[in-house]
GROMACS .gro file of C-alpha atoms in nm:
model
  433
    1UNK     CA    1   0.006  -0.031  -0.026
    2UNK     CA    2   0.111   0.395  -0.057
    3UNK     CA    3   0.035   0.619   0.258
    4UNK     CA    4   0.091   0.920   0.038
    5UNK     CA    5   0.020   0.879  -0.305
    6UNK     CA    6   0.089   1.262  -0.350
    7UNK     CA    7   0.432   1.258  -0.238
    8UNK     CA    8   0.593   0.920  -0.283
    9UNK     CA    9   0.494   0.884  -0.659
   10UNK     CA   10   0.500   1.248  -0.734
   11UNK     CA   11   0.656   1.340  -1.081
   12UNK     CA   12   1.066   1.425  -1.092
   13UNK     CA   13   0.995   1.774  -1.228
   14UNK     CA   14   0.722   1.826  -0.984
   15UNK     CA   15   0.992   1.704  -0.671
   16UNK     CA   16   1.303   1.928  -0.795
   17UNK     CA   17   1.061   2.197  -0.772
   18UNK     CA   18   0.948   2.139  -0.452
   19UNK     CA   19   1.266   2.031  -0.307
   20UNK     CA   20   1.402   2.373  -0.437
   21UNK     CA   21   1.137   2.574  -0.297
   22UNK     CA   22   1.249   2.455   0.035
   23UNK     CA   23   1.600   2.444   0.000
   24UNK     CA   24   1.571   2.811  -0.073
   25UNK     CA   25   1.314   2.852   0.241
   26UNK     CA   26   1.577   2.641   0.460
   27UNK     CA   27   1.900   2.816   0.423
   28UNK     CA   28   1.707   3.169   0.472
   29UNK     CA   29   1.622   2.997   0.827
   30UNK     CA   30   1.953   2.860   0.871
   31UNK     CA   31   2.136   3.154   0.783
   32UNK     CA   32   1.950   3.350   1.039
   33UNK     CA   33   1.873   3.127   1.292
   34UNK     CA   34   2.204   2.902   1.324
   35UNK     CA   35   2.516   3.107   1.423
   36UNK     CA   36   2.712   2.820   1.281
   37UNK     CA   37   2.539   2.822   0.959
   38UNK     CA   38   2.614   3.206   0.907
   39UNK     CA   39   2.955   3.202   0.974
   40UNK     CA   40   2.994   2.875   0.757
   41UNK     CA   41   2.839   3.077   0.447
   42UNK     CA   42   2.988   3.398   0.474
   43UNK     CA   43   3.307   3.240   0.515
   44UNK     CA   44   3.194   3.065   0.171
   45UNK     CA   45   3.110   3.418   0.034
   46UNK     CA   46   2.712   3.294   0.043
   47UNK     CA   47   2.446   3.483   0.116
   48UNK     CA   48   2.074   3.306   0.141
   49UNK     CA   49   2.000   3.486  -0.225
   50UNK     CA   50   2.261   3.247  -0.425
   51UNK     CA   51   2.032   2.947  -0.323
   52UNK     CA   52   1.747   2.926  -0.609
   53UNK     CA   53   1.693   2.595  -0.761
   54UNK     CA   54   1.831   2.192  -0.582
   55UNK     CA   55   2.088   2.234  -0.828
   56UNK     CA   56   2.251   2.494  -0.601
   57UNK     CA   57   2.281   2.273  -0.317
   58UNK     CA   58   2.652   2.175  -0.408
   59UNK     CA   59   2.749   2.560  -0.341
   60UNK     CA   60   2.656   2.491   0.053
   61UNK     CA   61   2.873   2.387   0.298
   62UNK     CA   62   2.920   2.000   0.487
   63UNK     CA   63   2.797   1.930   0.905
   64UNK     CA   64   2.996   1.657   1.010
   65UNK     CA   65   2.917   1.502   1.381
   66UNK     CA   66   3.178   1.653   1.499
   67UNK     CA   67   3.028   1.994   1.437
   68UNK     CA   68   2.731   1.854   1.599
   69UNK     CA   69   2.992   1.833   1.973
   70UNK     CA   70   3.160   2.068   1.919
   71UNK     CA   71   2.789   2.293   1.981
   72UNK     CA   72   2.682   2.068   2.253
   73UNK     CA   73   2.414   2.099   2.342
   74UNK     CA   74   2.201   2.357   2.192
   75UNK     CA   75   2.415   2.529   1.912
   76UNK     CA   76   2.268   2.352   1.662
   77UNK     CA   77   1.910   2.427   1.732
   78UNK     CA   78   1.755   2.727   1.512
   79UNK     CA   79   1.460   2.787   1.725
   80UNK     CA   80   1.428   2.887   2.077
   81UNK     CA   81   1.363   2.603   2.372
   82UNK     CA   82   1.030   2.662   2.429
   83UNK     CA   83   1.016   2.540   2.089
   84UNK     CA   84   1.150   2.174   2.135
   85UNK     CA   85   0.904   1.955   2.242
   86UNK     CA   86   1.123   1.624   2.309
   87UNK     CA   87   1.523   1.552   2.257
   88UNK     CA   88   1.699   1.263   2.139
   89UNK     CA   89   2.079   1.178   2.144
   90UNK     CA   90   2.242   0.928   1.962
   91UNK     CA   91   2.487   0.705   2.112
   92UNK     CA   92   2.885   0.820   2.107
   93UNK     CA   93   3.161   0.622   2.224
   94UNK     CA   94   3.414   0.930   2.250
   95UNK     CA   95   3.321   1.288   2.321
   96UNK     CA   96   2.975   1.446   2.392
   97UNK     CA   97   2.631   1.257   2.232
   98UNK     CA   98   2.468   1.462   1.948
   99UNK     CA   99   2.193   1.642   2.077
  100UNK     CA  100   1.873   1.616   1.810
  101UNK     CA  101   1.549   1.875   1.908
  102UNK     CA  102   1.235   1.812   1.730
  103UNK     CA  103   0.948   2.045   1.713
  104UNK     CA  104   0.621   1.946   1.750
  105UNK     CA  105   0.614   1.993   1.371
  106UNK     CA  106   0.879   1.773   1.334
  107UNK     CA  107   0.770   1.473   1.535
  108UNK     CA  108   0.441   1.489   1.314
  109UNK     CA  109   0.628   1.499   1.007
  110UNK     CA  110   0.842   1.222   1.113
  111UNK     CA  111   0.569   0.944   1.261
  112UNK     CA  112   0.397   1.041   0.872
  113UNK     CA  113   0.710   0.945   0.704
  114UNK     CA  114   0.740   0.636   0.957
  115UNK     CA  115   0.400   0.556   0.840
  116UNK     CA  116   0.458   0.516   0.485
  117UNK     CA  117   0.770   0.278   0.566
  118UNK     CA  118   0.475   0.026   0.734
  119UNK     CA  119   0.239   0.072   0.476
  120UNK     CA  120   0.460   0.002   0.222
  121UNK     CA  121   0.600  -0.321   0.431
  122UNK     CA  122   0.201  -0.390   0.379
  123UNK     CA  123   0.103  -0.332   0.785
  124UNK     CA  124  -0.213  -0.219   0.819
  125UNK     CA  125  -0.450  -0.060   1.147
  126UNK     CA  126  -0.543  -0.420   1.194
  127UNK     CA  127  -0.169  -0.525   1.214
  128UNK     CA  128   0.004  -0.593   1.601
  129UNK     CA  129   0.230  -0.472   1.604
  130UNK     CA  130   0.558  -0.567   1.877
  131UNK     CA  131   0.890  -0.260   1.860
  132UNK     CA  132   1.160  -0.420   2.004
  133UNK     CA  133   1.405  -0.143   1.973
  134UNK     CA  134   1.521  -0.027   2.262
  135UNK     CA  135   1.325   0.317   2.388
  136UNK     CA  136   1.506   0.632   2.515
  137UNK     CA  137   1.720   0.850   2.384
  138UNK     CA  138   1.797   0.610   2.099
  139UNK     CA  139   1.520   0.726   1.829
  140UNK     CA  140   1.450   0.358   1.717
  141UNK     CA  141   1.195   0.283   1.991
  142UNK     CA  142   1.022   0.577   1.964
  143UNK     CA  143   1.058   0.683   1.598
  144UNK     CA  144   0.859   0.345   1.515
  145UNK     CA  145   0.647   0.336   1.795
  146UNK     CA  146   0.470   0.681   1.665
  147UNK     CA  147   0.429   0.611   1.354
  148UNK     CA  148   0.250   0.244   1.377
  149UNK     CA  149   0.001   0.429   1.623
  150UNK     CA  150  -0.070   0.668   1.325
  151UNK     CA  151  -0.050   0.378   1.127
  152UNK     CA  152  -0.360   0.282   1.346
  153UNK     CA  153  -0.195  -0.051   1.434
  154UNK     CA  154  -0.205  -0.215   1.739
  155UNK     CA  155   0.132  -0.101   1.945
  156UNK     CA  156   0.342  -0.342   2.158
  157UNK     CA  157   0.586  -0.119   2.371
  158UNK     CA  158   0.811  -0.468   2.413
  159UNK     CA  159   1.151  -0.273   2.406
  160UNK     CA  160   1.463  -0.506   2.422
  161UNK     CA  161   1.528  -0.773   2.726
  162UNK     CA  162   1.304  -1.061   2.869
  163UNK     CA  163   1.327  -1.268   2.543
  164UNK     CA  164   1.139  -1.560   2.688
  165UNK     CA  165   0.849  -1.304   2.789
  166UNK     CA  166   0.831  -1.144   2.464
  167UNK     CA  167   0.761  -1.477   2.266
  168UNK     CA  168   0.500  -1.551   2.490
  169UNK     CA  169   0.351  -1.192   2.426
  170UNK     CA  170   0.413  -1.273   2.010
  171UNK     CA  171   0.237  -1.605   2.042
  172UNK     CA  172  -0.055  -1.492   2.300
  173UNK     CA  173  -0.142  -1.167   2.193
  174UNK     CA  174  -0.143  -1.272   1.783
  175UNK     CA  175   0.144  -1.043   1.652
  176UNK     CA  176   0.206  -0.986   1.356
  177UNK     CA  177   0.467  -0.755   1.280
  178UNK     CA  178   0.809  -0.692   1.524
  179UNK     CA  179   1.042  -0.397   1.471
  180UNK     CA  180   1.426  -0.460   1.587
  181UNK     CA  181   1.760  -0.500   1.455
  182UNK     CA  182   1.864  -0.802   1.271
  183UNK     CA  183   2.038  -0.920   1.502
  184UNK     CA  184   1.812  -0.945   1.783
  185UNK     CA  185   1.542  -1.114   1.543
  186UNK     CA  186   1.780  -1.383   1.484
  187UNK     CA  187   1.819  -1.410   1.847
  188UNK     CA  188   1.452  -1.382   1.892
  189UNK     CA  189   1.418  -1.700   1.684
  190UNK     CA  190   1.695  -1.894   1.871
  191UNK     CA  191   1.453  -1.833   2.184
  192UNK     CA  192   1.172  -1.979   2.013
  193UNK     CA  193   1.282  -2.304   1.899
  194UNK     CA  194   1.431  -2.356   2.236
  195UNK     CA  195   1.128  -2.238   2.415
  196UNK     CA  196   0.946  -2.549   2.141
  197UNK     CA  197   0.730  -2.341   2.007
  198UNK     CA  198   0.673  -2.335   1.651
  199UNK     CA  199   0.680  -2.112   1.462
  200UNK     CA  200   0.452  -2.197   1.146
  201UNK     CA  201   0.150  -2.188   1.403
  202UNK     CA  202   0.242  -1.794   1.526
  203UNK     CA  203   0.085  -1.556   1.332
  204UNK     CA  204   0.398  -1.288   1.296
  205UNK     CA  205   0.435  -1.192   0.902
  206UNK     CA  206   0.596  -0.933   0.851
  207UNK     CA  207   0.994  -0.780   1.025
  208UNK     CA  208   1.105  -0.396   1.013
  209UNK     CA  209   1.440  -0.425   1.105
  210UNK     CA  210   1.736  -0.154   1.078
  211UNK     CA  211   2.008   0.038   1.290
  212UNK     CA  212   2.297  -0.186   1.206
  213UNK     CA  213   2.425  -0.373   0.857
  214UNK     CA  214   2.287  -0.644   0.774
  215UNK     CA  215   2.293  -0.861   0.429
  216UNK     CA  216   2.082  -1.037   0.212
  217UNK     CA  217   2.226  -1.345   0.333
  218UNK     CA  218   2.115  -1.251   0.688
  219UNK     CA  219   1.760  -1.174   0.548
  220UNK     CA  220   1.682  -1.522   0.394
  221UNK     CA  221   1.791  -1.624   0.743
  222UNK     CA  222   1.576  -1.430   0.937
  223UNK     CA  223   1.259  -1.499   0.701
  224UNK     CA  224   1.294  -1.860   0.696
  225UNK     CA  225   1.379  -1.887   1.072
  226UNK     CA  226   1.026  -1.659   1.162
  227UNK     CA  227   0.853  -1.714   0.890
  228UNK     CA  228   0.812  -1.344   0.779
  229UNK     CA  229   0.914  -1.126   0.500
  230UNK     CA  230   1.178  -0.938   0.658
  231UNK     CA  231   1.252  -0.529   0.542
  232UNK     CA  232   1.508  -0.286   0.587
  233UNK     CA  233   1.431   0.034   0.711
  234UNK     CA  234   1.696   0.362   0.714
  235UNK     CA  235   1.771   0.630   1.006
  236UNK     CA  236   1.971   0.824   1.131
  237UNK     CA  237   1.887   1.076   1.473
  238UNK     CA  238   2.085   1.318   1.338
  239UNK     CA  239   1.869   1.359   1.020
  240UNK     CA  240   1.492   1.238   1.213
  241UNK     CA  241   1.532   0.891   1.329
  242UNK     CA  242   1.381   0.579   1.157
  243UNK     CA  243   1.180   0.630   0.835
  244UNK     CA  244   1.393   0.831   0.644
  245UNK     CA  245   1.387   0.575   0.385
  246UNK     CA  246   1.231   0.225   0.358
  247UNK     CA  247   1.161  -0.064   0.129
  248UNK     CA  248   0.873  -0.184  -0.085
  249UNK     CA  249   0.746  -0.491  -0.174
  250UNK     CA  250   1.045  -0.525  -0.451
  251UNK     CA  251   1.281  -0.522  -0.176
  252UNK     CA  252   1.554  -0.371  -0.404
  253UNK     CA  253   1.638  -0.102  -0.241
  254UNK     CA  254   1.529   0.158  -0.030
  255UNK     CA  255   1.287   0.494  -0.132
  256UNK     CA  256   1.377   0.821   0.041
  257UNK     CA  257   1.174   1.007   0.142
  258UNK     CA  258   1.286   1.294  -0.055
  259UNK     CA  259   1.055   1.581  -0.027
  260UNK     CA  260   1.163   1.569   0.359
  261UNK     CA  261   1.541   1.488   0.307
  262UNK     CA  262   1.744   1.547   0.021
  263UNK     CA  263   2.018   1.280  -0.036
  264UNK     CA  264   2.346   1.312  -0.238
  265UNK     CA  265   2.575   1.046  -0.297
  266UNK     CA  266   3.000   1.187  -0.265
  267UNK     CA  267   3.375   1.080  -0.282
  268UNK     CA  268   3.462   1.067   0.112
  269UNK     CA  269   3.812   1.161  -0.058
  270UNK     CA  270   3.768   1.461  -0.265
  271UNK     CA  271   3.390   1.538  -0.165
  272UNK     CA  272   3.271   1.568  -0.505
  273UNK     CA  273   2.901   1.474  -0.586
  274UNK     CA  274   2.949   1.107  -0.760
  275UNK     CA  275   2.639   0.997  -1.024
  276UNK     CA  276   2.389   0.741  -0.980
  277UNK     CA  277   2.515   0.411  -0.955
  278UNK     CA  278   2.831   0.470  -0.858
  279UNK     CA  279   2.879   0.372  -0.421
  280UNK     CA  280   3.003   0.681  -0.180
  281UNK     CA  281   2.890   0.818   0.116
  282UNK     CA  282   2.568   0.934   0.122
  283UNK     CA  283   2.476   1.313   0.239
  284UNK     CA  284   2.192   1.460   0.332
  285UNK     CA  285   2.013   1.766   0.368
  286UNK     CA  286   1.684   1.827   0.593
  287UNK     CA  287   1.449   2.014   0.376
  288UNK     CA  288   1.119   2.076   0.615
  289UNK     CA  289   1.314   2.035   0.999
  290UNK     CA  290   1.230   2.298   1.221
  291UNK     CA  291   1.447   2.211   1.564
  292UNK     CA  292   1.798   2.096   1.415
  293UNK     CA  293   1.807   2.152   1.006
  294UNK     CA  294   2.105   2.048   0.898
  295UNK     CA  295   2.270   2.094   0.540
  296UNK     CA  296   2.425   1.851   0.371
  297UNK     CA  297   2.509   1.606   0.681
  298UNK     CA  298   2.782   1.336   0.599
  299UNK     CA  299   2.652   1.062   0.739
  300UNK     CA  300   2.949   0.820   0.708
  301UNK     CA  301   2.730   0.533   0.540
  302UNK     CA  302   2.869   0.377   0.174
  303UNK     CA  303   2.534   0.320  -0.078
  304UNK     CA  304   2.455   0.462  -0.394
  305UNK     CA  305   2.150   0.578  -0.546
  306UNK     CA  306   1.976   0.287  -0.739
  307UNK     CA  307   1.854   0.455  -1.086
  308UNK     CA  308   1.522   0.346  -1.309
  309UNK     CA  309   1.149   0.314  -1.147
  310UNK     CA  310   1.068   0.070  -0.903
  311UNK     CA  311   0.784  -0.171  -0.993
  312UNK     CA  312   0.604  -0.049  -0.667
  313UNK     CA  313   0.496   0.261  -0.837
  314UNK     CA  314   0.697   0.513  -0.585
  315UNK     CA  315   0.907   0.784  -0.788
  316UNK     CA  316   1.099   0.846  -0.498
  317UNK     CA  317   1.479   0.787  -0.584
  318UNK     CA  318   1.617   0.441  -0.379
  319UNK     CA  319   1.926   0.359  -0.216
  320UNK     CA  320   2.112   0.046  -0.229
  321UNK     CA  321   2.158  -0.137   0.088
  322UNK     CA  322   2.411   0.013   0.299
  323UNK     CA  323   2.742  -0.129   0.238
  324UNK     CA  324   2.955   0.012   0.523
  325UNK     CA  325   3.032   0.289   0.701
  326UNK     CA  326   3.330   0.505   0.640
  327UNK     CA  327   3.431   0.590   0.940
  328UNK     CA  328   3.379   0.190   1.082
  329UNK     CA  329   3.594   0.050   0.829
  330UNK     CA  330   3.858  -0.170   0.906
  331UNK     CA  331   4.211  -0.084   0.751
  332UNK     CA  332   4.409  -0.407   0.797
  333UNK     CA  333   4.763  -0.433   0.639
  334UNK     CA  334   4.632  -0.151   0.424
  335UNK     CA  335   4.305  -0.369   0.263
  336UNK     CA  336   3.942  -0.170   0.344
  337UNK     CA  337   3.704  -0.502   0.501
  338UNK     CA  338   3.373  -0.439   0.607
  339UNK     CA  339   3.200  -0.666   0.858
  340UNK     CA  340   2.915  -0.696   0.620
  341UNK     CA  341   3.158  -0.897   0.369
  342UNK     CA  342   3.267  -1.112   0.652
  343UNK     CA  343   2.878  -1.194   0.707
  344UNK     CA  344   2.789  -1.287   0.400
  345UNK     CA  345   3.098  -1.553   0.321
  346UNK     CA  346   2.948  -1.719   0.652
  347UNK     CA  347   2.610  -1.725   0.606
  348UNK     CA  348   2.696  -1.824   0.194
  349UNK     CA  349   2.810  -2.173   0.391
  350UNK     CA  350   2.524  -2.386   0.549
  351UNK     CA  351   2.760  -2.487   0.817
  352UNK     CA  352   2.777  -2.186   1.016
  353UNK     CA  353   2.527  -1.995   1.240
  354UNK     CA  354   2.497  -1.645   1.158
  355UNK     CA  355   2.675  -1.497   1.441
  356UNK     CA  356   3.032  -1.416   1.409
  357UNK     CA  357   3.282  -1.180   1.563
  358UNK     CA  358   3.613  -1.042   1.399
  359UNK     CA  359   3.910  -0.941   1.669
  360UNK     CA  360   4.174  -0.705   1.513
  361UNK     CA  361   4.475  -0.696   1.728
  362UNK     CA  362   4.849  -0.549   1.636
  363UNK     CA  363   5.129  -0.836   1.708
  364UNK     CA  364   5.489  -0.723   1.605
  365UNK     CA  365   5.335  -0.385   1.475
  366UNK     CA  366   5.159  -0.640   1.209
  367UNK     CA  367   4.811  -0.611   1.232
  368UNK     CA  368   4.613  -0.964   1.282
  369UNK     CA  369   4.226  -1.048   1.192
  370UNK     CA  370   4.035  -1.347   1.398
  371UNK     CA  371   3.737  -1.463   1.286
  372UNK     CA  372   3.503  -1.648   1.598
  373UNK     CA  373   3.231  -1.818   1.410
  374UNK     CA  374   2.938  -2.094   1.572
  375UNK     CA  375   2.902  -2.380   1.407
  376UNK     CA  376   2.561  -2.578   1.375
  377UNK     CA  377   2.525  -2.828   1.597
  378UNK     CA  378   2.419  -3.087   1.290
  379UNK     CA  379   2.802  -3.017   1.177
  380UNK     CA  380   2.967  -3.035   1.426
  381UNK     CA  381   3.241  -3.333   1.481
  382UNK     CA  382   3.495  -3.524   1.740
  383UNK     CA  383   3.692  -3.546   1.421
  384UNK     CA  384   3.968  -3.285   1.357
  385UNK     CA  385   4.026  -3.322   1.043
  386UNK     CA  386   3.648  -3.268   0.926
  387UNK     CA  387   3.737  -2.934   1.190
  388UNK     CA  388   4.054  -2.862   1.036
  389UNK     CA  389   3.878  -2.873   0.665
  390UNK     CA  390   3.581  -2.682   0.756
  391UNK     CA  391   3.809  -2.419   0.920
  392UNK     CA  392   4.004  -2.385   0.600
  393UNK     CA  393   3.737  -2.351   0.346
  394UNK     CA  394   3.611  -2.078   0.538
  395UNK     CA  395   3.944  -1.902   0.585
  396UNK     CA  396   3.997  -1.975   0.194
  397UNK     CA  397   3.663  -1.794   0.121
  398UNK     CA  398   3.758  -1.522   0.372
  399UNK     CA  399   4.097  -1.512   0.152
  400UNK     CA  400   3.938  -1.478  -0.194
  401UNK     CA  401   3.698  -1.217  -0.067
  402UNK     CA  402   3.926  -0.989   0.165
  403UNK     CA  403   4.243  -1.066  -0.005
  404UNK     CA  404   4.351  -1.042   0.354
  405UNK     CA  405   4.410  -1.323   0.582
  406UNK     CA  406   4.165  -1.436   0.876
  407UNK     CA  407   4.254  -1.644   1.152
  408UNK     CA  408   3.934  -1.846   1.178
  409UNK     CA  409   3.816  -1.998   1.493
  410UNK     CA  410   3.563  -2.248   1.506
  411UNK     CA  411   3.336  -2.215   1.839
  412UNK     CA  412   3.055  -2.377   1.966
  413UNK     CA  413   2.639  -2.314   1.911
  414UNK     CA  414   2.576  -2.017   2.187
  415UNK     CA  415   2.960  -1.972   2.242
  416UNK     CA  416   2.957  -1.588   2.112
  417UNK     CA  417   2.765  -1.325   2.335
  418UNK     CA  418   2.383  -1.231   2.262
  419UNK     CA  419   2.243  -0.860   2.236
  420UNK     CA  420   1.935  -0.752   2.256
  421UNK     CA  421   2.023  -0.398   2.071
  422UNK     CA  422   2.323  -0.375   1.861
  423UNK     CA  423   2.518  -0.666   1.847
  424UNK     CA  424   2.935  -0.591   1.932
  425UNK     CA  425   3.033  -0.738   1.567
  426UNK     CA  426   3.390  -0.611   1.580
  427UNK     CA  427   3.676  -0.606   1.918
  428UNK     CA  428   3.906  -0.386   1.759
  429UNK     CA  429   4.276  -0.399   2.034
  430UNK     CA  430   4.460  -0.178   1.841
  431UNK     CA  431   4.243   0.126   1.958
  432UNK     CA  432   4.342   0.041   2.382
  433UNK     CA  433   4.649   0.204   2.493
   0.00000   0.00000   0.00000
């Protein structure tokens, strides 16, 4: 179902015209209301009058997460605090968190964008929808919650933790849809199996997954074990939260709510715009946000703009699946390595569970990579030769994909720690002083 046909199916010319008008209004707003942007534009000898169409966006300065931290806590707000009705904050491992403020209108736009997502997945007011993202300063829980309520669905604010109780609710309340991280969905499947519940007897049919990278192999794993259709949702707190982009039933790229968020793909090295189809860093400008509007925010997410029309009927541009992050990228002996590459290899081999961990270290000034992976119970063997052969086969496949050698360690099922939230896939010991 298309929730907002007028905006999701707008002609390209109409969309560009709307984006241009909203960009003009946005630039005037931040120039006069946000000292950070006024200073940036003055340094570039730019005035609001220089921005006339959406194509002029390339004249504007970029914004980074460090800019948000440097202006902590309220320096990026474009309205007085009396107009801010909610604050979220992204979790940061170093320095100040990034504080994001929302006006009442911002929240109304957010819930409408999230309703577009859920409708695209086939959810309706007849669904019983469980939210298993964390609630609180993280945007996932409340973002999905209010979007589902706006859609008219019955919402279960399950949050994270106490997974056995959650499984009982899924069964007893006839829950039909769930929102969580993909890694939690796999954990949920494990708990269902351990509790001896036949997943085929549950009413679950739709899963909405985001907040961490995942692959097509992981999608197939989730769909097979939970008997659902699994869809990707994309968002980030600095821009809004979940609902910035979303898959449709075609499962071929995520449509951007581009009447609110203008996307660009740039080269992380040169900062030049890249053509459609070419992988680079995703950049967003918030065209309608009031509380904390951002110009050309560098997400650090690597993807591409997808060309061609979508059979679903939506005309909004799509982005490919996130292929990693330019800042989370591991550089091992000069080679770029993404955890998603390792995951893709592991999930392509039936012998392994979809649970793994990468441990990076530096020994005698040489980077080392160890990959821990759980072997499925039916493939475990007391025969050392069989386990060594399996280990070698995985190591060879990883080497062919990563072009860097990895020390593979096979472990038993349920050995690697599980998480209710984002799974900790990488332990980089090189960062420890």
